[in-house]
Coordinates of C-alpha atoms in Angstrom, one line a residue:
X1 CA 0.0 0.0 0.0
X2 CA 1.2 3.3 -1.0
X3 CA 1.5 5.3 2.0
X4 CA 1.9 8.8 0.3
X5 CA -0.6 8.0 -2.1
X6 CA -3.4 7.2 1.0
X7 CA -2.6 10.0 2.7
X8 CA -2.9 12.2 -0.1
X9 CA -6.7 10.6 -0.8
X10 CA -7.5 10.8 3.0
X11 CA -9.0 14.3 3.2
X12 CA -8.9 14.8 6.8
X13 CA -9.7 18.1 7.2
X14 CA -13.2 17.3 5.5
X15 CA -13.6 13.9 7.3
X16 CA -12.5 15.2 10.9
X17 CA -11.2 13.3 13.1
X18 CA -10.5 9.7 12.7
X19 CA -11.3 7.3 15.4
X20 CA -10.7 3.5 16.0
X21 CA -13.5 1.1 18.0
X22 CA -12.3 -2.0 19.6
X23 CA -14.1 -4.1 20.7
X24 CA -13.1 -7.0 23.7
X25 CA -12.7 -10.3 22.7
X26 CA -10.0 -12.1 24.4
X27 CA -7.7 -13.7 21.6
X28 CA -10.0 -12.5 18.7
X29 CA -8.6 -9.3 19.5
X30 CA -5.5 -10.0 17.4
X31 CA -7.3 -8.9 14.6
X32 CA -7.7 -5.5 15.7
X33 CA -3.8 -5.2 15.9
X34 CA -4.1 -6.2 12.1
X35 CA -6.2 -3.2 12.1
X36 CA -4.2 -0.8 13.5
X37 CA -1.1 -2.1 11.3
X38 CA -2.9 -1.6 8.1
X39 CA -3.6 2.0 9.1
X40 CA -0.7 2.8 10.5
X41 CA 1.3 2.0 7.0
X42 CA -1.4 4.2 5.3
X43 CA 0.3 7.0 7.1
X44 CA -3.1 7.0 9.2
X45 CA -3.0 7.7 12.7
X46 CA -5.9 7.6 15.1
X47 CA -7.2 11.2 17.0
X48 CA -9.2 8.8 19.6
X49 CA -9.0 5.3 20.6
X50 CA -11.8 3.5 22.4
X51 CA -11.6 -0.3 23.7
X52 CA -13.3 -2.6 26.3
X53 CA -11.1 -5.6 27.9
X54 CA -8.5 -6.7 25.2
X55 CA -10.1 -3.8 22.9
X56 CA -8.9 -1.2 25.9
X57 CA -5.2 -3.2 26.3
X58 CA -4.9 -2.8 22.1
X59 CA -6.4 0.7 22.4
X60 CA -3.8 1.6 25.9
X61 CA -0.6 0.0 23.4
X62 CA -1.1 2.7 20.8
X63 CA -2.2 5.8 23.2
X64 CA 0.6 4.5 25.3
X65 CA 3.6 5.0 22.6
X66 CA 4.8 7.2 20.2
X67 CA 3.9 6.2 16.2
X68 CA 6.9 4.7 15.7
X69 CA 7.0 2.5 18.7
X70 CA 3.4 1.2 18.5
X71 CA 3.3 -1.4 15.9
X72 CA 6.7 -3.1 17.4
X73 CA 4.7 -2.7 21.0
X74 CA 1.7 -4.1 19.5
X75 CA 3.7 -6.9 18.2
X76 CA 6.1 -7.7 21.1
X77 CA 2.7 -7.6 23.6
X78 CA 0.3 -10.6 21.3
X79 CA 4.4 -12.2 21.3
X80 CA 4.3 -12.5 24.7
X81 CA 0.2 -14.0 24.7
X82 CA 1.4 -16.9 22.7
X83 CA 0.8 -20.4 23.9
X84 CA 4.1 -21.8 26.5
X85 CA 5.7 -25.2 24.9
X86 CA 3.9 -27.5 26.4
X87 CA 0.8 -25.7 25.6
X88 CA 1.8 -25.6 21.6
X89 CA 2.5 -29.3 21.8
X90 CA -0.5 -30.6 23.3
X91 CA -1.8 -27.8 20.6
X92 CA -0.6 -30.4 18.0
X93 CA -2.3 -33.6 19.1
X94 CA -4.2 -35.0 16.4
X95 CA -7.6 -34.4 16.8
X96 CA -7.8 -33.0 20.0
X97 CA -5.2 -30.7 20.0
X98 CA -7.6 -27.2 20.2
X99 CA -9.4 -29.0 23.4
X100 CA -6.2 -30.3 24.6
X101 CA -4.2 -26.4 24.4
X102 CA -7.3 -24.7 25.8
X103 CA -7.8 -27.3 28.2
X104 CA -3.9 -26.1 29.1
X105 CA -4.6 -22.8 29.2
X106 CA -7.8 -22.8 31.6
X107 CA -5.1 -25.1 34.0
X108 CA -2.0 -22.9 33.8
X109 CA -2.9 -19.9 32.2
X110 CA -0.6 -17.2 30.3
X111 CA 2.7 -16.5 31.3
X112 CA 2.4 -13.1 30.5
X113 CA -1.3 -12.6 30.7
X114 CA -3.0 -14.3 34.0
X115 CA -2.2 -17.2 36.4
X116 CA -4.0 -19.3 38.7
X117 CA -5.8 -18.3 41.9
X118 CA -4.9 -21.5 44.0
X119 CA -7.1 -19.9 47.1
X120 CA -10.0 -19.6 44.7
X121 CA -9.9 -23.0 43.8
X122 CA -10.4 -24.1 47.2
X123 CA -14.2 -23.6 47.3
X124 CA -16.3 -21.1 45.9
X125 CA -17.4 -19.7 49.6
X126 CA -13.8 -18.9 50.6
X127 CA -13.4 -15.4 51.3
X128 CA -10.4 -14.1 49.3
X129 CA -11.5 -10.5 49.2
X130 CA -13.0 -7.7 46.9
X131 CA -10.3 -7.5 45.1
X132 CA -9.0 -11.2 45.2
X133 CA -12.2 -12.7 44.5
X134 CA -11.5 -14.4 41.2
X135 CA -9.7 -18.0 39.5
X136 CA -6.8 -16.1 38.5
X137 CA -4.4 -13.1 39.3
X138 CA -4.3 -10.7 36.7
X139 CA -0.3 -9.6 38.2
X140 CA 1.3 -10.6 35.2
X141 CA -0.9 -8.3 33.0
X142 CA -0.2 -5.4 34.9
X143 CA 3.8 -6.6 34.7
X144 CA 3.7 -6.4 30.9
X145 CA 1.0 -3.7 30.0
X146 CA 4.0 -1.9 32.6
X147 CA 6.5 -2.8 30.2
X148 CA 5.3 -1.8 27.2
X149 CA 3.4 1.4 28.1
X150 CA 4.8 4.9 28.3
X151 CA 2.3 6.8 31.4
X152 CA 3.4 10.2 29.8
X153 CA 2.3 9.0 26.2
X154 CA -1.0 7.0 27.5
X155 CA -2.3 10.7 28.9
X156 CA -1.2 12.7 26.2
X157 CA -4.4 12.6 24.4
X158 CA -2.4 12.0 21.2
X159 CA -4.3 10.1 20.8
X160 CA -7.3 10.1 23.1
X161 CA -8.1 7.1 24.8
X162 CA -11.0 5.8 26.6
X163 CA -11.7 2.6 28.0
X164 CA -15.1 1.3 29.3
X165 CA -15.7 -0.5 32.6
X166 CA -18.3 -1.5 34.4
X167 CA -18.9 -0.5 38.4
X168 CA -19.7 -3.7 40.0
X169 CA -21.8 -1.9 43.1
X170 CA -23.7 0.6 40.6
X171 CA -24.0 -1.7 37.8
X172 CA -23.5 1.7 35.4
X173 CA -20.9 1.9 32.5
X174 CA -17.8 4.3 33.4
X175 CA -15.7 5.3 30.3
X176 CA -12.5 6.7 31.4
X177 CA -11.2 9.1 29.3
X178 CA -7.8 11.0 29.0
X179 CA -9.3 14.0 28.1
X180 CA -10.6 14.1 31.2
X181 CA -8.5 12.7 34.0
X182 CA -5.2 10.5 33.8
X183 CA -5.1 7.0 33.1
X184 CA -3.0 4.5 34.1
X185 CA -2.4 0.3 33.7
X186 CA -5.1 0.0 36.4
X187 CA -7.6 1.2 34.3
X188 CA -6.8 -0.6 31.3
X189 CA -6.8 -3.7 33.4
X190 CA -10.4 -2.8 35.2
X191 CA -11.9 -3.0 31.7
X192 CA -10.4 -6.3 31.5
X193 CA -11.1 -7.6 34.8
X194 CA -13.9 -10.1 33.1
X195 CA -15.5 -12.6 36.3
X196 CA -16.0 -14.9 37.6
X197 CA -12.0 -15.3 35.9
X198 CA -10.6 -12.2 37.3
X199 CA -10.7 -9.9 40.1
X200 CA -12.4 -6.5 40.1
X201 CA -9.7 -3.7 39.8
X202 CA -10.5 -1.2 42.4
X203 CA -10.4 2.9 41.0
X204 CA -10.7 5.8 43.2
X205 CA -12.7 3.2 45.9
X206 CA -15.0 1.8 43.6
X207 CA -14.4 -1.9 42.2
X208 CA -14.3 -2.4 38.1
X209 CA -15.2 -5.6 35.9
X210 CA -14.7 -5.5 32.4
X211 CA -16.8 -3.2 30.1
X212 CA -18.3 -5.9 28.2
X213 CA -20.6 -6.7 31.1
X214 CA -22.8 -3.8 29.5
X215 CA -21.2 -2.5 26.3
X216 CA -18.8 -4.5 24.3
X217 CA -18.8 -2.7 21.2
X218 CA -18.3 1.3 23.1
X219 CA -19.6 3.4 20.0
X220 CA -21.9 4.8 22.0
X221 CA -18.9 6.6 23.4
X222 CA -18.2 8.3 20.0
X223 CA -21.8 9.3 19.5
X224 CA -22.8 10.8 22.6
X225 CA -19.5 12.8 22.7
X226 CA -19.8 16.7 23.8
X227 CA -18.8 18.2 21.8
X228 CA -19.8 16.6 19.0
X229 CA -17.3 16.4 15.8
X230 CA -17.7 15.1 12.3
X231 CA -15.2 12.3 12.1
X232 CA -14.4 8.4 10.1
X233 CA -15.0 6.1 12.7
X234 CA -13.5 2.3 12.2
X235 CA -15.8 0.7 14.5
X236 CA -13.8 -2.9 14.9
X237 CA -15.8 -6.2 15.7
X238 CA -14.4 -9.3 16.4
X239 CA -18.0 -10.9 16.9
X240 CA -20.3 -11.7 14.6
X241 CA -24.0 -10.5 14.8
X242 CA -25.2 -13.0 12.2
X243 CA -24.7 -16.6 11.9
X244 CA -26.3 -19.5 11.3
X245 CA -28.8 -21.9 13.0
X246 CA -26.7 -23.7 15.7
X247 CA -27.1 -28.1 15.3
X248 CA -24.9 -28.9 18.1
X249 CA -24.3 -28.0 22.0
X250 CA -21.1 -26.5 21.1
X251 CA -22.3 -24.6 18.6
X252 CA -24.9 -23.2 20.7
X253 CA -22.2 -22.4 22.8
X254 CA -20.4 -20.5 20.6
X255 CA -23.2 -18.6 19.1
X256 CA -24.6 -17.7 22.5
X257 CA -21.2 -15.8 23.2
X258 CA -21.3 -14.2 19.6
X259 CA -25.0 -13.2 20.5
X260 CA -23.5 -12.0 24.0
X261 CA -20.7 -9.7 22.8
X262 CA -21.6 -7.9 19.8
X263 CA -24.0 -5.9 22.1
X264 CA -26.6 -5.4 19.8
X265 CA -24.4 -3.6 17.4
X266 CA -26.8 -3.5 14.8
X267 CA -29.7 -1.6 16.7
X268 CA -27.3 0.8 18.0
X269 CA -26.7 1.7 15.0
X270 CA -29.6 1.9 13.7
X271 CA -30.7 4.5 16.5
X272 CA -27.7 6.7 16.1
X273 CA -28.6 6.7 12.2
X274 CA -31.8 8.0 13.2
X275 CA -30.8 10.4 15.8
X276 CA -28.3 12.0 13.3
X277 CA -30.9 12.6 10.4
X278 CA -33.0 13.8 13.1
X279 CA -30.3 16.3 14.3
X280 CA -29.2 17.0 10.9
X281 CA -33.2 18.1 9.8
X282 CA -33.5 19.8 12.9
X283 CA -30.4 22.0 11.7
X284 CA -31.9 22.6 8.4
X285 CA -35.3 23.4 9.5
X286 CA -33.7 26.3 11.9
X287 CA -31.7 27.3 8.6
X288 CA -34.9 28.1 7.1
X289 CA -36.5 30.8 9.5
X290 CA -36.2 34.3 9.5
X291 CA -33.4 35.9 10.9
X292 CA -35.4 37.7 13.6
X293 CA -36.7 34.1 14.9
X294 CA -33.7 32.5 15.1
X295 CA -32.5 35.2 17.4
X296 CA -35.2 34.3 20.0
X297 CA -34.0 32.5 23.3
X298 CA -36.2 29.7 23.1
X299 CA -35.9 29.4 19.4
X300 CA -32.1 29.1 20.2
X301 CA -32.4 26.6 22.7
X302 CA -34.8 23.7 20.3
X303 CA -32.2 25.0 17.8
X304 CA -29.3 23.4 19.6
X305 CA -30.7 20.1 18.9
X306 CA -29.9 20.6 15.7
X307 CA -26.4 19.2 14.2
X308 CA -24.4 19.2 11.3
X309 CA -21.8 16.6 12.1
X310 CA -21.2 13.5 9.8
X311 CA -19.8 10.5 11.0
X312 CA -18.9 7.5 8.5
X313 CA -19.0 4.6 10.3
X314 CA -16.4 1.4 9.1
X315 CA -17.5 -1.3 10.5
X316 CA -14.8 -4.1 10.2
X317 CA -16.1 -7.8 11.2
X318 CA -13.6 -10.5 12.3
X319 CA -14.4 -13.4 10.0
X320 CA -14.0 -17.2 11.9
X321 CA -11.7 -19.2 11.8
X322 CA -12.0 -22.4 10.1
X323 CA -13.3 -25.0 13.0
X324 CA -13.1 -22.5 15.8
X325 CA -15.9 -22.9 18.6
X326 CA -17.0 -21.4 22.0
X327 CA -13.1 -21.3 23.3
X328 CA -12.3 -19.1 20.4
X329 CA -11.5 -15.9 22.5
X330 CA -8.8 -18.3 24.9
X331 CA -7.1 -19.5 21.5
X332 CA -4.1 -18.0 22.0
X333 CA -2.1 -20.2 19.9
X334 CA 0.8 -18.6 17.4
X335 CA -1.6 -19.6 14.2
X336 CA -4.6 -18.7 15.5
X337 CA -2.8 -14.9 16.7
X338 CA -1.2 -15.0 13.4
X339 CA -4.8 -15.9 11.2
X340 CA -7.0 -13.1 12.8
X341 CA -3.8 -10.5 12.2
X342 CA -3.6 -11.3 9.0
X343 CA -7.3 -11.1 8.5
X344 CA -7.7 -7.6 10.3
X345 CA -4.6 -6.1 8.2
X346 CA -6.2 -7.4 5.0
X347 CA -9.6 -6.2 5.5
X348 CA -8.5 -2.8 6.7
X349 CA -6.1 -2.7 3.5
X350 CA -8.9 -3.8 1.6
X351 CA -11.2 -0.9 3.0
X352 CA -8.8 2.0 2.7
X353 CA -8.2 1.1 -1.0
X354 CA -11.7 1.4 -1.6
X355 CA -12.1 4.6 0.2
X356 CA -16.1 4.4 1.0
X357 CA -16.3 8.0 2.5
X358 CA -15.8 9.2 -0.9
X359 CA -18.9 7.8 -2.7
X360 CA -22.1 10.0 -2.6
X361 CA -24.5 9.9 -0.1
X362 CA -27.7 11.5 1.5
X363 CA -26.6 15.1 2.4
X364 CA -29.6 14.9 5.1
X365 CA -27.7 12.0 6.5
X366 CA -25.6 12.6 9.5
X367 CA -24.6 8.8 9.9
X368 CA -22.9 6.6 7.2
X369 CA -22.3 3.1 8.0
X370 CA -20.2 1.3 5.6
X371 CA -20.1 -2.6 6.1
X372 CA -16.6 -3.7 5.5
X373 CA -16.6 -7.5 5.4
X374 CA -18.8 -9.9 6.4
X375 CA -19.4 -13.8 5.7
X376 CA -15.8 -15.3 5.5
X377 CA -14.0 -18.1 7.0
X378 CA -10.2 -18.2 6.8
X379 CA -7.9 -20.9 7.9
X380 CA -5.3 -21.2 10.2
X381 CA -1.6 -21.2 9.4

């Protein structure tokens, strides 16, 4: 891909600012870092990054460098999630080498990533504490997301980043955002901290779970933004909405979580189209009176509901692997990291060569969605 070239065709000052959605997904998120790796060669650099759980840790490694230092980041940190030995070579037993490496992981876990709770293990009454309750110890997490983050670059805003969690006494969705206060590992790891797995992350007193409780795809953090900005927003999901009629327990399985986590994507959407034309009407219809009535406080104030922002929406969709099932998101194995990269840097390639945003549209509309890819299956390997 031509770098100059999609720079040149990337008219940002008529776009505004350009903003990348992750989504959390556990290992699924290596396609997001695909993502990022195709823009990043297009000489494209996010304004704002937005994540939930792995979405937020992606999101945190490019806030939380300079340009030149996030791909290698990026790269170093899904090094570091791969499968142990032993876990690659019960990986390779014939036939029952996916159940056999997950079936590792769940035991042992990740090296870098999380590690067994023995106490927790002990009986699911046992007291460990608020912050303790959980199978595993998120420690190592904090250890690497502290190696391969820069604090002064994560607060920067350049770019913004917000990551969602949810308050596990409140039960309300907290986006913390570095326009508005600093943020640190802590907060990256509360909107990973998924239960019953891992612990709550405790933040200025109040305990933290992982965002995708109640939002796993944060858009709505874009679209209720104040102020709001016209902008190309590369929503990234890494599960599916659609799918086929499940015949088998572990395919209910799996399409139960799919179901889960997308978080109702598609009617989200569909309300902030609506809202936007609304907002866009509501700006046109002001145009239209006389000067003298547009001047009047209360005309000014239903006025305001008007907007003139655009957003195009990108929505890229993770396609499956070949044979994957409801332990997709704890695949962590070097081919199945490797696949979904792959897949996210082609798609995003893909995308940016054909340049949507530049097609005509609806001038009413204050909302573009343009589906990226949907309906593949790609192998491992």
């Amino acid at each position: 891909m031509d770098a100059q070239l999609m720079t040149e065709e990337f008219d940002k000052a008529t776009l505004g600012q350009v903003v990348v959605v992750f989504q959390g997904g556990g290992a699924l998120g290596a396609y997001q870092a695909g993502v990022y790796q195709a823009l990043h060669e297009a000489g494209i650099e996010p304004d704002w990054v937005i994540g939930t759980s792995i979405g937020a840790i992606n999101a945190s490694l490019i806030a939380g460098n300079a340009p030149e230092n996030r791909l290698p980041r990026l790269r170093e940190f899904w090094r570091r999630m791969r499968h142990g030995p032993l876990t690659r070579l019960a990986g390779a037993i014939p036939g029952f080498g996916t159940l056999a490496a997950n079936s590792m992981t769940v035991a042992t876990g990740l090296d870098a990533f999380f590690k067994p709770n023995p106490w927790a293990f002990l009986g699911a009454h046992m007291p460990l504490g608020s912050e303790l309750a959980g199978y595993y110890s998120t420690r190592p997490l904090e250890e690497t997301l502290g190696d391969l983050i820069d604090p002064a670059a994560l607060n920067a805003c350049a770019p913004r980043l917000t990551v969602g969690a949810a308050n596990v006494q409140t039960g309300e969705m907290r986006y913390f955002d570095s326009r508005e206060a600093p943020i640190t590992v802590r907060h990256v790891m509360a909107s990973g901290a998924l239960p019953p797995a891992f612990p709550a992350i405790r933040i200025d007193g109040e305990l933290y779970w992982d965002g995708g409780i109640l939002s796993n795809t944060p858009v709505e953090a874009v679209f209720d933004d104040n102020p709001r900005r016209s902008g190309l927003v590369f929503a990234v999901h890494v599960w599916s909405p659609n799918g086929p009629e499940p015949d088998s327990v572990v395919k209910v399985m799996s399409r139960q979580k799919d179901l889960q986590y997308s978080s109702r994507a598609a009617s989200h959407i569909a309300r902030q189209k609506q809202i936007h034309k609304l907002r866009h009407i509501i700006a046109e219809l002001s145009r239209r009176l006389p000067e003298e009535t547009r001047r009047r406080a209360d005309v000014k104030e239903l006025a305001a509901y008007g907007c003139l922002t655009r957003m195009h929406v990108v929505r890229l969709l993770a396609p499956p692997l070949q044979g994957e099932d409801h332990s997709k998101d704890i695949d962590f194995s070097p081919e199945g990291i490797r696949a979904r990269w792959d897949a996210g840097y082609a798609d995003t390639s893909r995308v940016l060569a054909q340049a949507p945003w530049t097609r005509q549209f609806d001038p009413t509309e204050g909302f573009i969605l343009h589906e990226a890819a949907a309906g593949r299956m790609i192998k491992e390997g």
